[in-house]
């Protein structure tokens, strides 16, 4: 059964916006299977429905049609409360715009999902500190986002996504707002997550980033048009990228 | 010139773009100015009716209260010295004045019975408005006292145990109308026991024939005399009184006609006080309400400020644009308040039945107009100045990046909130993000609770001190007014509360969406938004209750009255509940907005 081998699985997934002449098929019949520990990159032109797909996968938006299963459970039929719990326990989001809370320090941002999940303050803080160390920002724990560089902010956002040990991390153009050096930082971070067995779905415009994934999917007009196994050449590709920068 | 045109144009555009906010602002300032206008317009409304009554009844210029001589039928002391004093051109009396009890329609009240001649007097001839003047076996009752007792011509009443028929009702300018307090005229015959009784010590006034009045006096102490004097120059009444008064206990007590007018004015004075205090409370509420509206607008306008500055606008221009709009609205609200207050004042100005003639149209003097306009402008300035200066001084780059008002960080609050349940965590952090708004929220609640506590304290004061069976028109009027002020307080506070919640909700759009993306449920987010309003409401309520009791104490000149504990508890617990209820819908709406859309749209 595919259900048992996929962490994330969709069938005939569709999402429409608007009505009549303004009708947009943002996601138009997507079948996706993501295996545990797999890193999937999704590429495609602007407006082809990548973000919408990601929002559907994470339960931020409800599909017009089709089904989504996360660890075997139907997501598309869940109520608001169950969806909130799903986002809290099974999904971690990383956004292009970071979306950190400006008034919270790095460590306070990272511990937020744990606090929302009802963890004790002490446990949440300890875990957040560990996560910041893991993303290499232990020394910036008390900094406000405004005092961090773009790359550092995104690494804080990744640490936040990892709080509560999600089944899958969904990243929407995580390097879209970053320069090449910062991109490399974040890329290395995702690579380390991949090697640690974290399941990842990354949307990106950058083919060099896509090359670090296990699998690359091309999307156009709301549907998948092409799929490439990148055969795990991550290290090599990253190396090549690093050389380009160097 | 071009600059002013630009400011005007931007102002008009902005007003048109946000009509709802403009209307809200007109409403909150308008209520305050209306109430203040009513309060100010009540100054001196009794003057004209008193003058008309004085003219119609040949009102005296000076009234003397004389003690009875030794022995029941002896002449009062000091009459001759007064009627032959220089400047006195006429007199009537002395008339006997007996203190006794009246029973009418099952009610009992204190009364002063004045004995009069059957023929009309040259000075102070009370004018019957119903029925006729005194004759044997009949009693004429002062009109406002008759109203309070609920008696009509033809009724039977009992005076000092004897039955009389009510044959008329009359008005006078020679004694204050009920319940002004005859004792303020120094009625020598008031028994001390009246003053210490739990019922209202304010006696009413009736007229009988002289023998009948005398016979009602059961002891020498319960009889005194009234002598009415006409002066050559009524304007010199005060000087005459000063010249002829003496400290001797047996000396007559003299009152100029102006004093009677003052006592009659007391009837509207309470109304005046209430409306003015109400006006100031509403003014404070308006400051809070407008400040919230303006503050929220500033958040939306930061980018416009940046653009203005980027194309060369000076900080002064930027501040002017922001100020101009609100000052225009404030002046409009002042105009509305003046007209509405002037139209609404007459019912509050009615002087009761003690005087004839219509109360003068409440006056709308130049000084009233100036005060009202100044108050409205002050409200708008107080609420706008800080944000306008802040906007003018933000860096252009920040303003263009829309980051002019980054949320505040309160480290200790964030640390504390981490220990709390999720809705409280979200609520406390939301409240801490915009401390100024939280303070305005607390202020708004504090003012409202102050008003309600004042009214409750006043109500229990009245219940304690005026619990006689007789209707007191002053109390009816005050109660009526208090109901009105309470309703308006609550309405204004509700408007403030909803606009504060709305502002918080818009402001917290992104962080709420984010909290939901991170797994908070819509219920938790909406409970958090409500908690962000309830939290500042708590200190507001706790401050407001003693403040209201204190305010009542000040208004009542030190008659500290604590309302029943049950009422206070109801306010203490009810206020946060009402706030939670009011914020429920806006916060619910806020929490329902699609997360993805918000997070996407903020992808500047
Ligand atoms: N809330 C919405 N209402 C209406 N249409 C929407 C909404 N969200 C997205 N769309 C439309 O759906 C389509 C897909 O949008 P989406 O944001 O998923 O694209 P994308 O692939 O992420 O683009 P980009 O690479 O620019 O981020 C677009 O045509 C967009 O206009
Ligand atoms: Mg996108």
Short mmCIF file of C-alpha atoms in Angstrom, two decimals, chain B residues 69-462:
data_model
loop_
_atom_site.label_atom_id
_atom_site.label_comp_id
_atom_site.label_asym_id
_atom_site.label_seq_id
_atom_site.Cartn_x
_atom_site.Cartn_y
_atom_site.Cartn_z
CA UNK B 69 -43.47 87.02 70.79
CA UNK B 70 -43.99 85.46 74.18
CA UNK B 71 -47.50 84.04 74.48
CA UNK B 72 -49.58 82.47 71.75
CA UNK B 73 -51.26 85.61 70.39
CA UNK B 74 -48.55 88.22 71.05
CA UNK B 75 -47.35 90.25 68.06
CA UNK B 76 -44.05 89.24 66.44
CA UNK B 77 -40.86 91.05 67.38
CA UNK B 78 -39.28 93.76 65.22
CA UNK B 79 -42.03 94.53 62.71
CA UNK B 80 -42.12 98.24 63.20
CA UNK B 81 -38.39 98.77 62.80
CA UNK B 82 -38.56 97.07 59.40
CA UNK B 83 -41.66 98.63 57.89
CA UNK B 84 -40.43 102.08 58.82
CA UNK B 85 -36.85 101.54 57.65
CA UNK B 86 -35.73 103.92 54.95
CA UNK B 87 -36.15 102.59 51.42
CA UNK B 88 -39.22 100.50 52.30
CA UNK B 89 -42.20 101.63 50.23
CA UNK B 90 -44.70 98.90 51.03
CA UNK B 91 -45.28 95.76 53.01
CA UNK B 92 -47.69 92.94 53.73
CA UNK B 93 -48.02 90.84 56.84
CA UNK B 94 -46.82 89.82 59.24
CA UNK B 95 -48.52 86.52 58.41
CA UNK B 96 -48.48 83.61 60.82
CA UNK B 97 -46.54 80.55 59.65
CA UNK B 98 -47.24 77.25 61.42
CA UNK B 99 -45.33 74.02 60.99
CA UNK B 100 -47.38 70.87 60.92
CA UNK B 101 -48.02 67.66 58.99
CA UNK B 102 -50.18 67.18 55.95
CA UNK B 103 -51.85 63.90 55.00
CA UNK B 104 -53.07 63.62 51.45
CA UNK B 105 -53.84 60.53 49.39
CA UNK B 106 -52.30 58.32 52.06
CA UNK B 107 -49.03 60.22 52.14
CA UNK B 108 -47.64 62.29 54.97
CA UNK B 109 -45.30 65.25 54.61
CA UNK B 110 -44.08 68.22 56.56
CA UNK B 111 -45.76 71.46 55.69
CA UNK B 112 -45.62 75.15 56.54
CA UNK B 113 -49.09 76.68 56.70
CA UNK B 114 -49.20 80.42 56.10
CA UNK B 115 -52.25 82.34 57.28
CA UNK B 116 -53.42 84.97 54.82
CA UNK B 117 -56.15 87.56 54.46
CA UNK B 118 -59.08 86.83 52.18
CA UNK B 119 -58.48 90.12 50.37
CA UNK B 120 -55.52 90.36 48.00
CA UNK B 121 -52.30 91.72 49.48
CA UNK B 122 -50.35 94.59 47.91
CA UNK B 123 -47.07 92.73 48.25
CA UNK B 124 -46.70 88.99 47.57
CA UNK B 125 -50.17 87.97 46.53
CA UNK B 126 -49.78 84.28 45.49
CA UNK B 127 -51.55 83.73 42.18
CA UNK B 128 -53.96 80.81 41.94
CA UNK B 129 -53.44 78.84 38.75
CA UNK B 130 -56.35 76.51 39.60
CA UNK B 131 -59.31 77.10 41.87
CA UNK B 132 -59.48 80.14 44.09
CA UNK B 133 -57.71 81.98 46.92
CA UNK B 134 -58.13 81.13 50.63
CA UNK B 135 -61.44 81.12 52.45
CA UNK B 136 -62.75 79.48 55.59
CA UNK B 137 -62.37 75.68 55.64
CA UNK B 138 -60.32 75.68 52.44
CA UNK B 139 -56.61 75.29 51.81
CA UNK B 140 -54.56 76.51 48.83
CA UNK B 141 -51.50 74.44 48.05
CA UNK B 142 -48.29 75.67 46.44
CA UNK B 143 -48.39 74.26 42.94
CA UNK B 144 -45.17 72.23 42.82
CA UNK B 145 -45.93 70.78 46.26
CA UNK B 146 -49.43 69.85 45.06
CA UNK B 147 -47.83 68.14 42.07
CA UNK B 148 -45.50 66.22 44.34
CA UNK B 149 -48.36 65.15 46.61
CA UNK B 150 -50.55 64.33 43.65
CA UNK B 151 -53.52 66.30 45.01
CA UNK B 152 -56.11 68.17 42.96
CA UNK B 153 -58.62 70.90 43.64
CA UNK B 154 -61.59 69.36 45.45
CA UNK B 155 -59.56 66.71 47.33
CA UNK B 156 -59.77 66.40 51.12
CA UNK B 157 -56.50 66.70 53.02
CA UNK B 158 -55.70 66.57 56.72
CA UNK B 159 -53.62 69.32 58.35
CA UNK B 160 -52.56 68.76 61.93
CA UNK B 161 -55.33 66.20 62.28
CA UNK B 162 -58.06 68.46 60.90
CA UNK B 163 -59.76 68.05 57.57
CA UNK B 164 -59.58 70.73 54.88
CA UNK B 165 -60.78 70.93 51.31
CA UNK B 166 -58.25 71.82 48.62
CA UNK B 167 -59.76 74.91 46.99
CA UNK B 168 -56.85 76.09 44.88
CA UNK B 169 -53.26 75.85 43.76
CA UNK B 170 -51.08 78.90 43.54
CA UNK B 171 -47.58 80.07 42.74
CA UNK B 172 -45.50 82.61 44.62
CA UNK B 173 -42.25 84.48 44.24
CA UNK B 174 -42.09 85.19 47.94
CA UNK B 175 -40.92 81.76 49.03
CA UNK B 176 -38.93 79.10 47.18
CA UNK B 177 -41.05 76.56 45.35
CA UNK B 178 -41.09 72.97 46.59
CA UNK B 179 -38.70 71.26 47.07
CA UNK B 180 -36.34 74.21 47.19
CA UNK B 181 -36.38 74.29 50.97
CA UNK B 182 -38.32 76.92 52.84
CA UNK B 183 -35.83 76.53 55.65
CA UNK B 184 -33.19 78.20 53.60
CA UNK B 185 -35.34 81.30 54.24
CA UNK B 186 -34.92 80.82 57.95
CA UNK B 187 -38.32 79.56 58.94
CA UNK B 188 -38.00 79.99 62.64
CA UNK B 189 -40.70 77.51 63.51
CA UNK B 190 -39.20 74.35 62.08
CA UNK B 191 -39.05 71.83 64.93
CA UNK B 192 -35.63 70.34 65.50
CA UNK B 193 -37.10 66.84 65.22
CA UNK B 194 -37.87 67.44 61.52
CA UNK B 195 -34.28 68.20 60.77
CA UNK B 196 -33.10 64.96 62.32
CA UNK B 197 -35.76 62.73 60.89
CA UNK B 198 -35.03 60.21 58.19
CA UNK B 199 -37.65 61.66 55.86
CA UNK B 200 -36.91 64.64 53.69
CA UNK B 201 -36.79 67.69 55.96
CA UNK B 202 -37.96 69.84 53.07
CA UNK B 203 -41.45 71.06 53.94
CA UNK B 204 -44.09 72.12 51.45
CA UNK B 205 -46.15 75.31 51.59
CA UNK B 206 -49.91 75.79 51.96
CA UNK B 207 -52.08 78.86 52.56
CA UNK B 208 -55.05 79.05 54.92
CA UNK B 209 -56.98 81.80 56.64
CA UNK B 210 -55.08 83.47 59.46
CA UNK B 211 -57.14 81.92 62.30
CA UNK B 212 -56.87 78.48 60.77
CA UNK B 213 -53.08 78.79 60.43
CA UNK B 214 -52.67 80.03 63.98
CA UNK B 215 -54.78 77.20 65.33
CA UNK B 216 -52.49 74.65 63.65
CA UNK B 217 -49.57 75.79 65.77
CA UNK B 218 -49.60 73.38 68.69
CA UNK B 219 -46.87 75.16 70.60
CA UNK B 220 -45.27 78.59 70.65
CA UNK B 221 -42.19 77.14 68.99
CA UNK B 222 -44.09 75.92 65.94
CA UNK B 223 -45.34 79.40 65.05
CA UNK B 224 -43.38 82.16 63.33
CA UNK B 225 -44.26 85.10 61.10
CA UNK B 226 -43.45 86.26 57.60
CA UNK B 227 -43.24 89.93 56.67
CA UNK B 228 -42.95 90.95 53.00
CA UNK B 229 -41.27 94.23 52.13
CA UNK B 230 -41.27 96.28 48.95
CA UNK B 231 -38.27 98.52 48.42
CA UNK B 232 -38.00 101.72 46.42
CA UNK B 233 -35.10 100.12 44.56
CA UNK B 234 -35.35 96.32 44.30
CA UNK B 235 -31.72 96.17 43.14
CA UNK B 236 -30.69 97.27 46.62
CA UNK B 237 -32.35 94.33 48.35
CA UNK B 238 -29.03 92.69 49.21
CA UNK B 239 -27.66 95.92 50.70
CA UNK B 240 -30.87 96.40 52.70
CA UNK B 241 -30.57 92.90 54.13
CA UNK B 242 -26.96 93.47 55.16
CA UNK B 243 -27.78 96.79 56.75
CA UNK B 244 -30.69 95.43 58.81
CA UNK B 245 -29.42 92.02 59.84
CA UNK B 246 -28.23 91.30 63.33
CA UNK B 247 -26.70 88.35 65.13
CA UNK B 248 -29.13 88.47 68.00
CA UNK B 249 -31.07 85.17 68.21
CA UNK B 250 -34.38 87.01 68.41
CA UNK B 251 -33.66 89.24 65.40
CA UNK B 252 -35.62 88.72 62.15
CA UNK B 253 -33.92 86.72 59.42
CA UNK B 254 -34.00 88.69 56.17
CA UNK B 255 -33.77 87.28 52.65
CA UNK B 256 -33.49 89.33 49.45
CA UNK B 257 -35.49 88.19 46.42
CA UNK B 258 -32.26 87.12 44.68
CA UNK B 259 -31.86 84.43 47.30
CA UNK B 260 -35.28 83.01 46.52
CA UNK B 261 -34.30 82.92 42.87
CA UNK B 262 -31.08 81.07 43.76
CA UNK B 263 -33.01 78.48 45.73
CA UNK B 264 -35.45 78.04 42.85
CA UNK B 265 -32.45 77.65 40.58
CA UNK B 266 -31.32 74.67 42.63
CA UNK B 267 -34.00 72.68 40.87
CA UNK B 268 -32.06 72.82 37.63
CA UNK B 269 -28.68 73.04 39.25
CA UNK B 270 -28.48 69.31 39.84
CA UNK B 271 -29.33 68.78 36.22
CA UNK B 272 -26.62 71.20 35.29
CA UNK B 273 -24.07 69.44 37.47
CA UNK B 274 -25.00 66.05 36.11
CA UNK B 275 -24.82 67.18 32.50
CA UNK B 276 -21.51 68.92 33.00
CA UNK B 277 -19.90 66.00 34.78
CA UNK B 278 -21.39 63.73 32.13
CA UNK B 279 -19.99 66.05 29.48
CA UNK B 280 -16.48 65.81 30.86
CA UNK B 281 -16.68 62.03 31.19
CA UNK B 282 -17.90 61.81 27.61
CA UNK B 283 -15.07 64.14 26.64
CA UNK B 284 -12.53 61.73 28.11
CA UNK B 285 -14.22 58.81 26.39
CA UNK B 286 -14.10 60.77 23.16
CA UNK B 287 -10.36 61.35 23.57
CA UNK B 288 -9.84 57.62 24.01
CA UNK B 289 -12.12 56.77 21.09
CA UNK B 290 -10.62 59.30 18.72
CA UNK B 291 -7.08 58.36 19.74
CA UNK B 292 -7.79 54.77 18.81
CA UNK B 293 -9.27 55.75 15.47
CA UNK B 294 -6.36 58.07 14.74
CA UNK B 295 -3.78 55.57 15.91
CA UNK B 296 -5.20 52.90 13.67
CA UNK B 297 -5.27 55.33 10.80
CA UNK B 298 -1.63 56.19 11.37
CA UNK B 299 -0.70 52.56 10.98
CA UNK B 300 -2.49 52.57 7.64
CA UNK B 301 -1.08 55.90 6.61
CA UNK B 302 2.57 55.33 7.30
CA UNK B 303 3.20 54.58 3.70
CA UNK B 304 1.39 57.73 2.59
CA UNK B 305 3.53 59.68 5.00
CA UNK B 306 6.61 58.11 3.46
CA UNK B 307 5.41 59.04 -0.02
CA UNK B 308 4.67 62.62 1.01
CA UNK B 309 8.12 62.93 2.47
CA UNK B 310 9.77 61.19 -0.44
CA UNK B 311 8.34 63.75 -2.87
CA UNK B 312 9.59 66.58 -0.67
CA UNK B 313 6.91 67.19 1.95
CA UNK B 314 8.33 68.69 5.11
CA UNK B 315 7.57 67.10 8.47
CA UNK B 316 5.36 70.15 9.10
CA UNK B 317 3.29 69.45 6.01
CA UNK B 318 2.91 65.83 6.97
CA UNK B 319 1.74 66.74 10.45
CA UNK B 320 -0.61 69.39 9.03
CA UNK B 321 -2.33 66.95 6.74
CA UNK B 322 -2.94 64.56 9.58
CA UNK B 323 -4.08 67.29 11.95
CA UNK B 324 -6.24 69.18 9.45
CA UNK B 325 -8.49 66.23 8.86
CA UNK B 326 -9.23 65.64 12.50
CA UNK B 327 -9.63 69.29 13.37
CA UNK B 328 -12.19 69.68 10.58
CA UNK B 329 -14.09 66.71 11.95
CA UNK B 330 -13.85 68.10 15.48
CA UNK B 331 -15.33 71.44 14.43
CA UNK B 332 -18.14 69.66 12.63
CA UNK B 333 -18.79 67.62 15.77
CA UNK B 334 -18.82 70.81 17.84
CA UNK B 335 -21.45 72.30 15.51
CA UNK B 336 -23.53 69.14 15.76
CA UNK B 337 -23.19 69.14 19.54
CA UNK B 338 -24.25 72.78 19.84
CA UNK B 339 -27.35 72.31 17.73
CA UNK B 340 -28.30 68.96 19.29
CA UNK B 341 -27.64 70.23 22.82
CA UNK B 342 -29.65 73.37 22.23
CA UNK B 343 -32.56 71.35 20.86
CA UNK B 344 -32.36 68.79 23.67
CA UNK B 345 -32.00 71.23 26.56
CA UNK B 346 -35.62 72.47 27.08
CA UNK B 347 -36.94 69.32 28.81
CA UNK B 348 -34.01 69.51 31.22
CA UNK B 349 -34.63 73.20 31.71
CA UNK B 350 -38.28 72.96 32.71
CA UNK B 351 -38.45 74.60 36.09
CA UNK B 352 -41.19 72.52 37.62
CA UNK B 353 -44.58 73.77 38.69
CA UNK B 354 -43.36 76.29 41.26
CA UNK B 355 -43.07 79.13 38.79
CA UNK B 356 -45.27 80.35 35.98
CA UNK B 357 -44.16 81.23 32.50
CA UNK B 358 -41.99 79.24 30.15
CA UNK B 359 -38.39 78.72 31.04
CA UNK B 360 -36.21 80.95 28.95
CA UNK B 361 -35.00 79.14 25.86
CA UNK B 362 -31.72 77.66 27.04
CA UNK B 363 -29.21 80.24 26.06
CA UNK B 364 -26.56 79.62 23.45
CA UNK B 365 -24.12 82.34 24.32
CA UNK B 366 -20.90 83.19 22.56
CA UNK B 367 -18.96 81.79 25.47
CA UNK B 368 -20.83 78.46 25.22
CA UNK B 369 -19.97 78.26 21.53
CA UNK B 370 -16.35 79.06 22.24
CA UNK B 371 -16.11 76.53 25.08
CA UNK B 372 -17.71 73.76 23.03
CA UNK B 373 -15.53 74.42 20.00
CA UNK B 374 -12.46 74.53 22.23
CA UNK B 375 -13.38 71.25 23.90
CA UNK B 376 -13.93 69.51 20.56
CA UNK B 377 -10.65 70.82 19.19
CA UNK B 378 -8.86 69.85 22.39
CA UNK B 379 -10.22 66.33 22.11
CA UNK B 380 -9.02 66.03 18.53
CA UNK B 381 -5.66 67.62 19.32
CA UNK B 382 -5.08 65.47 22.39
CA UNK B 383 -5.76 62.39 20.33
CA UNK B 384 -3.92 63.41 17.16
CA UNK B 385 -0.92 65.44 18.20
CA UNK B 386 1.32 62.62 19.37
CA UNK B 387 0.69 60.37 16.37
CA UNK B 388 0.99 63.30 13.97
CA UNK B 389 4.34 64.38 15.35
CA UNK B 390 5.52 60.81 15.43
CA UNK B 391 4.48 60.33 11.81
CA UNK B 392 6.18 63.56 10.81
CA UNK B 393 9.39 62.44 12.40
CA UNK B 394 9.61 58.85 11.16
CA UNK B 395 12.34 58.23 8.70
CA UNK B 396 11.14 58.24 5.15
CA UNK B 397 12.71 54.89 4.44
CA UNK B 398 10.99 53.28 7.38
CA UNK B 399 7.67 54.80 6.43
CA UNK B 400 7.99 53.57 2.86
CA UNK B 401 8.82 50.12 4.19
CA UNK B 402 5.63 50.42 6.27
CA UNK B 403 7.58 49.76 9.41
CA UNK B 404 6.94 53.10 11.05
CA UNK B 405 5.20 51.64 14.02
CA UNK B 406 6.95 48.42 14.87
CA UNK B 407 5.20 46.68 17.71
CA UNK B 408 6.64 47.21 21.15
CA UNK B 409 8.54 44.54 22.94
CA UNK B 410 8.00 44.00 26.65
CA UNK B 411 10.41 41.24 27.58
CA UNK B 412 8.95 40.55 31.03
CA UNK B 413 5.41 40.32 29.65
CA UNK B 414 6.55 37.90 26.99
CA UNK B 415 8.30 35.81 29.63
CA UNK B 416 5.25 35.82 31.91
CA UNK B 417 2.87 35.02 29.09
CA UNK B 418 4.92 31.94 28.20
CA UNK B 419 3.63 30.34 31.39
CA UNK B 420 -0.01 31.00 30.60
CA UNK B 421 -2.58 29.01 28.63
CA UNK B 422 -2.53 29.67 24.89
CA UNK B 423 -5.37 32.24 24.66
CA UNK B 424 -3.88 34.24 27.54
CA UNK B 425 -0.43 33.94 26.00
CA UNK B 426 -1.69 35.34 22.71
CA UNK B 427 -3.84 37.99 24.43
CA UNK B 428 -1.15 39.31 26.73
CA UNK B 429 1.33 39.53 23.88
CA UNK B 430 -1.20 41.31 21.66
CA UNK B 431 -1.95 43.82 24.40
CA UNK B 432 1.76 44.34 25.02
CA UNK B 433 2.42 45.03 21.33
CA UNK B 434 0.43 48.28 21.47
CA UNK B 435 0.72 49.62 24.99
CA UNK B 436 -0.81 52.98 24.08
CA UNK B 437 -3.92 51.28 22.79
CA UNK B 438 -4.11 49.12 25.89
CA UNK B 439 -3.88 52.25 28.02
CA UNK B 440 -6.64 53.94 26.00
CA UNK B 441 -8.72 50.83 26.41
CA UNK B 442 -8.18 50.87 30.17
CA UNK B 443 -8.96 54.60 30.25
CA UNK B 444 -12.16 54.15 28.31
CA UNK B 445 -13.33 51.42 30.66
CA UNK B 446 -12.21 53.38 33.72
CA UNK B 447 -14.21 56.44 32.63
CA UNK B 448 -17.31 54.39 31.94
CA UNK B 449 -17.09 52.49 35.20
CA UNK B 450 -16.45 55.78 37.03
CA UNK B 451 -19.64 57.16 35.53
CA UNK B 452 -21.64 54.08 36.41
CA UNK B 453 -20.23 53.95 39.95
CA UNK B 454 -21.01 57.66 40.44
CA UNK B 455 -24.55 57.05 39.34
CA UNK B 456 -24.93 54.03 41.61
CA UNK B 457 -23.47 55.91 44.58
CA UNK B 458 -25.73 58.86 43.87
CA UNK B 459 -28.71 56.60 43.53
CA UNK B 460 -28.11 55.02 46.90
CA UNK B 461 -27.48 58.49 48.36
CA UNK B 462 -30.86 59.62 47.12
#
